[in-house]
Amino acid sequence: MKEFDLIIIGGGPGGYVAAERAGNLGRSVILFEKDELGGVCLNRGCIPTKTLLHASKLYAHAKEGAKFGVIAHDVGFDLSAAMTHKQKTVEALRRGIAAQMKRNNVTVVKAEARITGRKDGGGYLVEAAGEQFTSARIIVATGSSPVLPPIPGLNGPQVVDSTGLLAIDKLPKRLVIIGGGYIGMEFASFFGTIGTEVTVVEMMDEIVPVMDRDFASVLRKAIPGVTYELGAKVLRVDGGSVVYSRNGSEASVEGDLVLVSVGRRPNVDGIGLRELGIDIDRSGVRVDDHLQTNLPGIYAVGDLTGKSLLAHAASRMGEVAVTHMFAPAETSNRMRYHAIPWVVFTSPEVAGCGLTEQQAAAEGQAVKVGQLPFSVSGRYLAENPGERGVCKVITDADSGVILGVHMIGSGCSELIFGAALMIENELRVRDVREIVFPHPTVSEVMRDTIWSIE
């Protein structure tokens, strides 16, 4: 039986970052991953989709270059080449994570692991690859899987989830996407931009529910080649035909492929959590602000908790858990979910952090709101002619504390960290007014919007 200071189950952004941090502290760490290091994010999510989205944006820029004086003829899109680049990127990043594990003396085992019980005298037992391991501390970071709703016909050959869509070798002429969340919209943006006829069928009355509603309508109009069926409940799928109901009437839409993208569920089974008595609810494993479960020494991070299904949130959770284990004196080190930024990597991008205007109203929060178009930035106007970008800032009406920042416009994914910094540190309008932003940059839009708030 091998003993470690920390056992981690799951090698995604939550697990491998936690391993790196604990190893850097000089602790003995073993990390179990049954598939590939990097988890869903690196192998079947964040990185593959962003690689393809960048390819589609380059394609669009090449076609539209004439307005900048750049003339390109016979512009085409080669899916095979794009997929090859995607795979090379994934493999390079896998090697990078493996090197980080080695650099921080983390033992990595490619095997499925299961917590089998408690050890006499304290600690827990974990079984993997026919061996037993023990530790007083365990981080479970097993992530999530796509939800498959109970809709007849989803087992058909023309129906795929996001993993299947990332492995296609031929572009569909028509694609139907069931679900208008951020994953569905990113695929809609990719395929719509390169010429596929896309239809998004969404049960809610608007796409991407976390998004400010004003921005959702702007995004829908901006993505080329996409039709939306909102407030539509899917009844069944028959081959490539998606049948839905709306206002008591049935209708259908045809596609060569059907993507099911209606959410994800935490991977809580098969790890020994229920048998051990870990507290699990509908959202996932219940944890406190330090990611501790109801059992001492066992922590859960990432999608498994259902708190925030974002890779960077998982990484931060891993850091908080490790700090709580090995540096408990840092009492300020806890999760602050209200300051976690999010991005939808469509074209244009959408990003946000903190409360939307609608959320503030629902909470009865008295607020002041500033809103400006991105076109107030000379840099943005020069580089994105004809694109509509908007920045909205929500502040507390009395204190001036910044409660939320939301943006739509190319490049806003690189700006939103600034909003997270403001919200995390409870900066006020007058605090940000004293910060100097470089000129000419798109970041000035955020400062100008804050200055517009009286």
PDB file of N, CA and C in Angstrom, residues 44-130:
ATOM      1  N   ARG A  44     -11.740  17.606 -25.430  1.00  0.00           N
ATOM      2  CA  ARG A  44     -13.028  17.542 -26.133  1.00  0.00           C
ATOM      3  C   ARG A  44     -13.893  18.781 -25.903  1.00  0.00           C
ATOM      4  N   GLY A  45     -13.271  19.880 -25.464  1.00  0.00           N
ATOM      5  CA  GLY A  45     -14.073  21.055 -25.122  1.00  0.00           C
ATOM      6  C   GLY A  45     -13.393  22.359 -25.474  1.00  0.00           C
ATOM      7  N   CYS A  46     -12.912  23.067 -24.447  1.00  0.00           N
ATOM      8  CA  CYS A  46     -12.405  24.432 -24.604  1.00  0.00           C
ATOM      9  C   CYS A  46     -11.404  24.582 -25.734  1.00  0.00           C
ATOM     10  N   ILE A  47     -10.345  23.808 -25.707  1.00  0.00           N
ATOM     11  CA  ILE A  47      -9.248  24.008 -26.655  1.00  0.00           C
ATOM     12  C   ILE A  47      -9.627  23.594 -28.080  1.00  0.00           C
ATOM     13  N   PRO A  48     -10.205  22.409 -28.304  1.00  0.00           N
ATOM     14  CA  PRO A  48     -10.599  22.065 -29.673  1.00  0.00           C
ATOM     15  C   PRO A  48     -11.586  23.058 -30.285  1.00  0.00           C
ATOM     16  N   THR A  49     -12.581  23.471 -29.523  1.00  0.00           N
ATOM     17  CA  THR A  49     -13.586  24.385 -30.082  1.00  0.00           C
ATOM     18  C   THR A  49     -12.983  25.755 -30.371  1.00  0.00           C
ATOM     19  N   LYS A  50     -12.113  26.246 -29.492  1.00  0.00           N
ATOM     20  CA  LYS A  50     -11.528  27.567 -29.738  1.00  0.00           C
ATOM     21  C   LYS A  50     -10.566  27.529 -30.920  1.00  0.00           C
ATOM     22  N   THR A  51      -9.890  26.401 -31.119  1.00  0.00           N
ATOM     23  CA  THR A  51      -9.011  26.258 -32.278  1.00  0.00           C
ATOM     24  C   THR A  51      -9.830  26.339 -33.565  1.00  0.00           C
ATOM     25  N   LEU A  52     -10.958  25.634 -33.596  1.00  0.00           N
ATOM     26  CA  LEU A  52     -11.813  25.660 -34.786  1.00  0.00           C
ATOM     27  C   LEU A  52     -12.484  27.017 -34.969  1.00  0.00           C
ATOM     28  N   LEU A  53     -12.901  27.632 -33.871  1.00  0.00           N
ATOM     29  CA  LEU A  53     -13.524  28.952 -33.973  1.00  0.00           C
ATOM     30  C   LEU A  53     -12.541  29.979 -34.530  1.00  0.00           C
ATOM     31  N   HIS A  54     -11.288  29.872 -34.123  1.00  0.00           N
ATOM     32  CA  HIS A  54     -10.289  30.797 -34.673  1.00  0.00           C
ATOM     33  C   HIS A  54     -10.138  30.580 -36.175  1.00  0.00           C
ATOM     34  N   ALA A  55     -10.168  29.309 -36.595  1.00  0.00           N
ATOM     35  CA  ALA A  55     -10.075  29.010 -38.024  1.00  0.00           C
ATOM     36  C   ALA A  55     -11.236  29.636 -38.790  1.00  0.00           C
ATOM     37  N   SER A  56     -12.434  29.557 -38.234  1.00  0.00           N
ATOM     38  CA  SER A  56     -13.599  30.135 -38.917  1.00  0.00           C
ATOM     39  C   SER A  56     -13.506  31.653 -38.985  1.00  0.00           C
ATOM     40  N   LYS A  57     -12.931  32.268 -37.947  1.00  0.00           N
ATOM     41  CA  LYS A  57     -12.771  33.726 -37.950  1.00  0.00           C
ATOM     42  C   LYS A  57     -11.748  34.152 -39.004  1.00  0.00           C
ATOM     43  N   LEU A  58     -10.667  33.373 -39.140  1.00  0.00           N
ATOM     44  CA  LEU A  58      -9.681  33.670 -40.181  1.00  0.00           C
ATOM     45  C   LEU A  58     -10.320  33.574 -41.567  1.00  0.00           C
ATOM     46  N   TYR A  59     -11.162  32.571 -41.735  1.00  0.00           N
ATOM     47  CA  TYR A  59     -11.876  32.399 -43.008  1.00  0.00           C
ATOM     48  C   TYR A  59     -12.746  33.618 -43.304  1.00  0.00           C
ATOM     49  N   ALA A  60     -13.478  34.066 -42.299  1.00  0.00           N
ATOM     50  CA  ALA A  60     -14.341  35.232 -42.481  1.00  0.00           C
ATOM     51  C   ALA A  60     -13.522  36.487 -42.779  1.00  0.00           C
ATOM     52  N   HIS A  61     -12.402  36.653 -42.054  1.00  0.00           N
ATOM     53  CA  HIS A  61     -11.559  37.826 -42.290  1.00  0.00           C
ATOM     54  C   HIS A  61     -11.001  37.827 -43.714  1.00  0.00           C
ATOM     55  N   ALA A  62     -10.612  36.631 -44.186  1.00  0.00           N
ATOM     56  CA  ALA A  62     -10.064  36.531 -45.543  1.00  0.00           C
ATOM     57  C   ALA A  62     -11.116  36.932 -46.577  1.00  0.00           C
ATOM     58  N   LYS A  63     -12.350  36.501 -46.361  1.00  0.00           N
ATOM     59  CA  LYS A  63     -13.418  36.828 -47.305  1.00  0.00           C
ATOM     60  C   LYS A  63     -13.770  38.317 -47.274  1.00  0.00           C
ATOM     61  N   GLU A  64     -13.604  38.933 -46.092  1.00  0.00           N
ATOM     62  CA  GLU A  64     -14.021  40.325 -45.917  1.00  0.00           C
ATOM     63  C   GLU A  64     -12.846  41.303 -45.990  1.00  0.00           C
ATOM     64  N   GLY A  65     -11.679  40.798 -46.427  1.00  0.00           N
ATOM     65  CA  GLY A  65     -10.473  41.624 -46.387  1.00  0.00           C
ATOM     66  C   GLY A  65     -10.495  42.832 -47.289  1.00  0.00           C
ATOM     67  N   ALA A  66     -11.351  42.826 -48.300  1.00  0.00           N
ATOM     68  CA  ALA A  66     -11.350  43.931 -49.268  1.00  0.00           C
ATOM     69  C   ALA A  66     -11.603  45.278 -48.609  1.00  0.00           C
ATOM     70  N   LYS A  67     -12.402  45.312 -47.567  1.00  0.00           N
ATOM     71  CA  LYS A  67     -12.692  46.589 -46.912  1.00  0.00           C
ATOM     72  C   LYS A  67     -11.449  47.182 -46.247  1.00  0.00           C
ATOM     73  N   PHE A  68     -10.437  46.325 -46.007  1.00  0.00           N
ATOM     74  CA  PHE A  68      -9.172  46.793 -45.441  1.00  0.00           C
ATOM     75  C   PHE A  68      -8.100  46.961 -46.524  1.00  0.00           C
ATOM     76  N   GLY A  69      -8.489  46.697 -47.760  1.00  0.00           N
ATOM     77  CA  GLY A  69      -7.524  46.768 -48.838  1.00  0.00           C
ATOM     78  C   GLY A  69      -6.756  45.486 -49.075  1.00  0.00           C
ATOM     79  N   VAL A  70      -7.207  44.390 -48.447  1.00  0.00           N
ATOM     80  CA  VAL A  70      -6.557  43.090 -48.608  1.00  0.00           C
ATOM     81  C   VAL A  70      -7.439  42.233 -49.511  1.00  0.00           C
ATOM     82  N   ILE A  71      -6.939  41.882 -50.673  1.00  0.00           N
ATOM     83  CA  ILE A  71      -7.735  41.148 -51.650  1.00  0.00           C
ATOM     84  C   ILE A  71      -7.307  39.686 -51.669  1.00  0.00           C
ATOM     85  N   ALA A  72      -8.242  38.790 -51.394  1.00  0.00           N
ATOM     86  CA  ALA A  72      -7.973  37.348 -51.429  1.00  0.00           C
ATOM     87  C   ALA A  72      -8.969  36.700 -52.391  1.00  0.00           C
ATOM     88  N   HIS A  73      -8.459  35.817 -53.242  1.00  0.00           N
ATOM     89  CA  HIS A  73      -9.301  35.149 -54.228  1.00  0.00           C
ATOM     90  C   HIS A  73      -9.482  33.675 -53.869  1.00  0.00           C
ATOM     91  N   ASP A  74     -10.618  33.127 -54.256  1.00  0.00           N
ATOM     92  CA  ASP A  74     -10.895  31.690 -54.090  1.00  0.00           C
ATOM     93  C   ASP A  74     -10.670  31.230 -52.649  1.00  0.00           C
ATOM     94  N   VAL A  75     -11.227  31.974 -51.712  1.00  0.00           N
ATOM     95  CA  VAL A  75     -11.088  31.604 -50.294  1.00  0.00           C
ATOM     96  C   VAL A  75     -11.951  30.379 -50.012  1.00  0.00           C
ATOM     97  N   GLY A  76     -11.364  29.366 -49.419  1.00  0.00           N
ATOM     98  CA  GLY A  76     -12.092  28.146 -49.083  1.00  0.00           C
ATOM     99  C   GLY A  76     -11.777  27.709 -47.669  1.00  0.00           C
ATOM    100  N   PHE A  77     -12.534  26.730 -47.190  1.00  0.00           N
ATOM    101  CA  PHE A  77     -12.304  26.198 -45.841  1.00  0.00           C
ATOM    102  C   PHE A  77     -12.007  24.706 -45.942  1.00  0.00           C
ATOM    103  N   ASP A  78     -10.852  24.291 -45.416  1.00  0.00           N
ATOM    104  CA  ASP A  78     -10.410  22.902 -45.444  1.00  0.00           C
ATOM    105  C   ASP A  78     -10.600  22.300 -44.051  1.00  0.00           C
ATOM    106  N   LEU A  79     -11.685  21.535 -43.865  1.00  0.00           N
ATOM    107  CA  LEU A  79     -11.980  20.961 -42.553  1.00  0.00           C
ATOM    108  C   LEU A  79     -10.868  20.030 -42.085  1.00  0.00           C
ATOM    109  N   SER A  80     -10.306  19.245 -43.004  1.00  0.00           N
ATOM    110  CA  SER A  80      -9.253  18.305 -42.629  1.00  0.00           C
ATOM    111  C   SER A  80      -8.044  19.032 -42.049  1.00  0.00           C
ATOM    112  N   ALA A  81      -7.638  20.115 -42.686  1.00  0.00           N
ATOM    113  CA  ALA A  81      -6.491  20.881 -42.187  1.00  0.00           C
ATOM    114  C   ALA A  81      -6.797  21.507 -40.834  1.00  0.00           C
ATOM    115  N   ALA A  82      -8.016  22.018 -40.681  1.00  0.00           N
ATOM    116  CA  ALA A  82      -8.413  22.623 -39.406  1.00  0.00           C
ATOM    117  C   ALA A  82      -8.406  21.578 -38.291  1.00  0.00           C
ATOM    118  N   MET A  83      -8.895  20.374 -38.599  1.00  0.00           N
ATOM    119  CA  MET A  83      -8.912  19.298 -37.608  1.00  0.00           C
ATOM    120  C   MET A  83      -7.496  18.845 -37.255  1.00  0.00           C
ATOM    121  N   THR A  84      -6.605  18.823 -38.236  1.00  0.00           N
ATOM    122  CA  THR A  84      -5.216  18.446 -37.978  1.00  0.00           C
ATOM    123  C   THR A  84      -4.554  19.455 -37.043  1.00  0.00           C
ATOM    124  N   HIS A  85      -4.771  20.740 -37.304  1.00  0.00           N
ATOM    125  CA  HIS A  85      -4.219  21.779 -36.431  1.00  0.00           C
ATOM    126  C   HIS A  85      -4.799  21.664 -35.026  1.00  0.00           C
ATOM    127  N   LYS A  86      -6.095  21.400 -34.950  1.00  0.00           N
ATOM    128  CA  LYS A  86      -6.752  21.219 -33.651  1.00  0.00           C
ATOM    129  C   LYS A  86      -6.073  20.112 -32.862  1.00  0.00           C
ATOM    130  N   GLN A  87      -5.841  18.959 -33.515  1.00  0.00           N
ATOM    131  CA  GLN A  87      -5.256  17.816 -32.820  1.00  0.00           C
ATOM    132  C   GLN A  87      -3.814  18.084 -32.390  1.00  0.00           C
ATOM    133  N   LYS A  88      -3.044  18.769 -33.244  1.00  0.00           N
ATOM    134  CA  LYS A  88      -1.666  19.106 -32.880  1.00  0.00           C
ATOM    135  C   LYS A  88      -1.634  20.027 -31.660  1.00  0.00           C
ATOM    136  N   THR A  89      -2.573  20.954 -31.609  1.00  0.00           N
ATOM    137  CA  THR A  89      -2.652  21.867 -30.471  1.00  0.00           C
ATOM    138  C   THR A  89      -2.958  21.106 -29.189  1.00  0.00           C
ATOM    139  N   VAL A  90      -3.927  20.204 -29.261  1.00  0.00           N
ATOM    140  CA  VAL A  90      -4.306  19.398 -28.096  1.00  0.00           C
ATOM    141  C   VAL A  90      -3.121  18.572 -27.602  1.00  0.00           C
ATOM    142  N   GLU A  91      -2.430  17.917 -28.515  1.00  0.00           N
ATOM    143  CA  GLU A  91      -1.320  17.050 -28.122  1.00  0.00           C
ATOM    144  C   GLU A  91      -0.162  17.849 -27.528  1.00  0.00           C
ATOM    145  N   ALA A  92       0.099  19.036 -28.065  1.00  0.00           N
ATOM    146  CA  ALA A  92       1.165  19.873 -27.513  1.00  0.00           C
ATOM    147  C   ALA A  92       0.836  20.288 -26.078  1.00  0.00           C
ATOM    148  N   LEU A  93      -0.415  20.634 -25.835  1.00  0.00           N
ATOM    149  CA  LEU A  93      -0.812  21.043 -24.488  1.00  0.00           C
ATOM    150  C   LEU A  93      -0.820  19.870 -23.521  1.00  0.00           C
ATOM    151  N   ARG A  94      -1.168  18.684 -23.993  1.00  0.00           N
ATOM    152  CA  ARG A  94      -1.066  17.493 -23.132  1.00  0.00           C
ATOM    153  C   ARG A  94       0.365  17.295 -22.666  1.00  0.00           C
ATOM    154  N   ARG A  95       1.301  17.421 -23.612  1.00  0.00           N
ATOM    155  CA  ARG A  95       2.712  17.251 -23.254  1.00  0.00           C
ATOM    156  C   ARG A  95       3.138  18.311 -22.245  1.00  0.00           C
ATOM    157  N   GLY A  96       2.600  19.516 -22.408  1.00  0.00           N
ATOM    158  CA  GLY A  96       2.923  20.580 -21.472  1.00  0.00           C
ATOM    159  C   GLY A  96       2.448  20.281 -20.059  1.00  0.00           C
ATOM    160  N   ILE A  97       1.239  19.747 -19.936  1.00  0.00           N
ATOM    161  CA  ILE A  97       0.713  19.399 -18.610  1.00  0.00           C
ATOM    162  C   ILE A  97       1.540  18.272 -17.997  1.00  0.00           C
ATOM    163  N   ALA A  98       1.883  17.263 -18.806  1.00  0.00           N
ATOM    164  CA  ALA A  98       2.696  16.151 -18.308  1.00  0.00           C
ATOM    165  C   ALA A  98       4.047  16.654 -17.797  1.00  0.00           C
ATOM    166  N   ALA A  99       4.622  17.621 -18.515  1.00  0.00           N
ATOM    167  CA  ALA A  99       5.900  18.190 -18.082  1.00  0.00           C
ATOM    168  C   ALA A  99       5.750  18.934 -16.760  1.00  0.00           C
ATOM    169  N   GLN A 100       4.632  19.649 -16.600  1.00  0.00           N
ATOM    170  CA  GLN A 100       4.377  20.355 -15.346  1.00  0.00           C
ATOM    171  C   GLN A 100       4.233  19.389 -14.181  1.00  0.00           C
ATOM    172  N   MET A 101       3.578  18.257 -14.426  1.00  0.00           N
ATOM    173  CA  MET A 101       3.437  17.249 -13.368  1.00  0.00           C
ATOM    174  C   MET A 101       4.807  16.702 -12.966  1.00  0.00           C
ATOM    175  N   LYS A 102       5.625  16.422 -13.959  1.00  0.00           N
ATOM    176  CA  LYS A 102       6.971  15.905 -13.679  1.00  0.00           C
ATOM    177  C   LYS A 102       7.813  16.942 -12.940  1.00  0.00           C
ATOM    178  N   ARG A 103       7.703  18.202 -13.361  1.00  0.00           N
ATOM    179  CA  ARG A 103       8.479  19.280 -12.741  1.00  0.00           C
ATOM    180  C   ARG A 103       8.124  19.453 -11.277  1.00  0.00           C
ATOM    181  N   ASN A 104       6.863  19.187 -10.932  1.00  0.00           N
ATOM    182  CA  ASN A 104       6.410  19.346  -9.545  1.00  0.00           C
ATOM    183  C   ASN A 104       6.323  18.022  -8.793  1.00  0.00           C
ATOM    184  N   ASN A 105       6.983  16.995  -9.344  1.00  0.00           N
ATOM    185  CA  ASN A 105       7.106  15.682  -8.681  1.00  0.00           C
ATOM    186  C   ASN A 105       5.759  15.022  -8.399  1.00  0.00           C
ATOM    187  N   VAL A 106       4.811  15.227  -9.314  1.00  0.00           N
ATOM    188  CA  VAL A 106       3.502  14.581  -9.185  1.00  0.00           C
ATOM    189  C   VAL A 106       3.551  13.229  -9.886  1.00  0.00           C
ATOM    190  N   THR A 107       3.134  12.191  -9.193  1.00  0.00           N
ATOM    191  CA  THR A 107       3.030  10.863  -9.800  1.00  0.00           C
ATOM    192  C   THR A 107       1.716  10.783 -10.564  1.00  0.00           C
ATOM    193  N   VAL A 108       1.787  10.490 -11.851  1.00  0.00           N
ATOM    194  CA  VAL A 108       0.584  10.402 -12.689  1.00  0.00           C
ATOM    195  C   VAL A 108       0.353   8.945 -13.069  1.00  0.00           C
ATOM    196  N   VAL A 109      -0.867   8.463 -12.835  1.00  0.00           N
ATOM    197  CA  VAL A 109      -1.236   7.082 -13.168  1.00  0.00           C
ATOM    198  C   VAL A 109      -2.450   7.120 -14.080  1.00  0.00           C
ATOM    199  N   LYS A 110      -2.319   6.529 -15.266  1.00  0.00           N
ATOM    200  CA  LYS A 110      -3.443   6.476 -16.195  1.00  0.00           C
ATOM    201  C   LYS A 110      -4.289   5.256 -15.843  1.00  0.00           C
ATOM    202  N   ALA A 111      -5.284   5.490 -15.003  1.00  0.00           N
ATOM    203  CA  ALA A 111      -6.139   4.393 -14.530  1.00  0.00           C
ATOM    204  C   ALA A 111      -7.384   4.979 -13.890  1.00  0.00           C
ATOM    205  N   GLU A 112      -8.431   4.188 -13.863  1.00  0.00           N
ATOM    206  CA  GLU A 112      -9.657   4.575 -13.179  1.00  0.00           C
ATOM    207  C   GLU A 112      -9.488   4.301 -11.696  1.00  0.00           C
ATOM    208  N   ALA A 113      -9.812   5.282 -10.867  1.00  0.00           N
ATOM    209  CA  ALA A 113      -9.620   5.150  -9.428  1.00  0.00           C
ATOM    210  C   ALA A 113     -10.957   5.190  -8.702  1.00  0.00           C
ATOM    211  N   ARG A 114     -10.988   4.521  -7.551  1.00  0.00           N
ATOM    212  CA  ARG A 114     -12.216   4.451  -6.752  1.00  0.00           C
ATOM    213  C   ARG A 114     -11.852   4.483  -5.275  1.00  0.00           C
ATOM    214  N   ILE A 115     -12.588   5.302  -4.518  1.00  0.00           N
ATOM    215  CA  ILE A 115     -12.400   5.332  -3.063  1.00  0.00           C
ATOM    216  C   ILE A 115     -13.132   4.117  -2.489  1.00  0.00           C
ATOM    217  N   THR A 116     -12.398   3.258  -1.804  1.00  0.00           N
ATOM    218  CA  THR A 116     -12.984   1.998  -1.336  1.00  0.00           C
ATOM    219  C   THR A 116     -13.358   1.997   0.140  1.00  0.00           C
ATOM    220  N   GLY A 117     -12.931   3.021   0.877  1.00  0.00           N
ATOM    221  CA  GLY A 117     -13.313   3.073   2.280  1.00  0.00           C
ATOM    222  C   GLY A 117     -12.318   3.843   3.113  1.00  0.00           C
ATOM    223  N   ARG A 118     -12.473   3.716   4.427  1.00  0.00           N
ATOM    224  CA  ARG A 118     -11.579   4.380   5.365  1.00  0.00           C
ATOM    225  C   ARG A 118     -10.471   3.430   5.807  1.00  0.00           C
ATOM    226  N   LYS A 119      -9.363   4.012   6.151  1.00  0.00           N
ATOM    227  CA  LYS A 119      -8.225   3.231   6.643  1.00  0.00           C
ATOM    228  C   LYS A 119      -8.235   3.217   8.159  1.00  0.00           C
ATOM    229  N   ASP A 120      -7.913   2.094   8.711  1.00  0.00           N
ATOM    230  CA  ASP A 120      -7.800   2.006  10.175  1.00  0.00           C
ATOM    231  C   ASP A 120      -6.750   3.005  10.653  1.00  0.00           C
ATOM    232  N   GLY A 121      -7.117   3.807  11.625  1.00  0.00           N
ATOM    233  CA  GLY A 121      -6.191   4.795  12.139  1.00  0.00           C
ATOM    234  C   GLY A 121      -6.307   6.138  11.450  1.00  0.00           C
ATOM    235  N   GLY A 122      -7.184   6.227  10.432  1.00  0.00           N
ATOM    236  CA  GLY A 122      -7.400   7.508   9.764  1.00  0.00           C
ATOM    237  C   GLY A 122      -7.010   7.492   8.311  1.00  0.00           C
ATOM    238  N   GLY A 123      -7.608   8.363   7.558  1.00  0.00           N
ATOM    239  CA  GLY A 123      -7.324   8.434   6.131  1.00  0.00           C
ATOM    240  C   GLY A 123      -8.288   7.582   5.320  1.00  0.00           C
ATOM    241  N   TYR A 124      -8.034   7.527   4.013  1.00  0.00           N
ATOM    242  CA  TYR A 124      -8.925   6.841   3.090  1.00  0.00           C
ATOM    243  C   TYR A 124      -8.136   5.904   2.186  1.00  0.00           C
ATOM    244  N   LEU A 125      -8.839   4.895   1.673  1.00  0.00           N
ATOM    245  CA  LEU A 125      -8.242   3.924   0.765  1.00  0.00           C
ATOM    246  C   LEU A 125      -8.750   4.169  -0.649  1.00  0.00           C
ATOM    247  N   VAL A 126      -7.848   4.105  -1.603  1.00  0.00           N
ATOM    248  CA  VAL A 126      -8.182   4.260  -3.014  1.00  0.00           C
ATOM    249  C   VAL A 126      -7.589   3.087  -3.776  1.00  0.00           C
ATOM    250  N   GLU A 127      -8.391   2.520  -4.672  1.00  0.00           N
ATOM    251  CA  GLU A 127      -7.929   1.400  -5.480  1.00  0.00           C
ATOM    252  C   GLU A 127      -7.866   1.820  -6.941  1.00  0.00           C
ATOM    253  N   ALA A 128      -6.740   1.481  -7.595  1.00  0.00           N
ATOM    254  CA  ALA A 128      -6.556   1.802  -9.006  1.00  0.00           C
ATOM    255  C   ALA A 128      -5.482   0.904  -9.592  1.00  0.00           C
ATOM    256  N   ALA A 129      -5.706   0.437 -10.807  1.00  0.00           N
ATOM    257  CA  ALA A 129      -4.720  -0.392 -11.521  1.00  0.00           C
ATOM    258  C   ALA A 129      -4.282  -1.597 -10.701  1.00  0.00           C
ATOM    259  N   GLY A 130      -5.220  -2.158  -9.942  1.00  0.00           N
ATOM    260  CA  GLY A 130      -4.920  -3.352  -9.162  1.00  0.00           C
ATOM    261  C   GLY A 130      -4.107  -3.105  -7.912  1.00  0.00           C
TER     262      GLY A 130
END
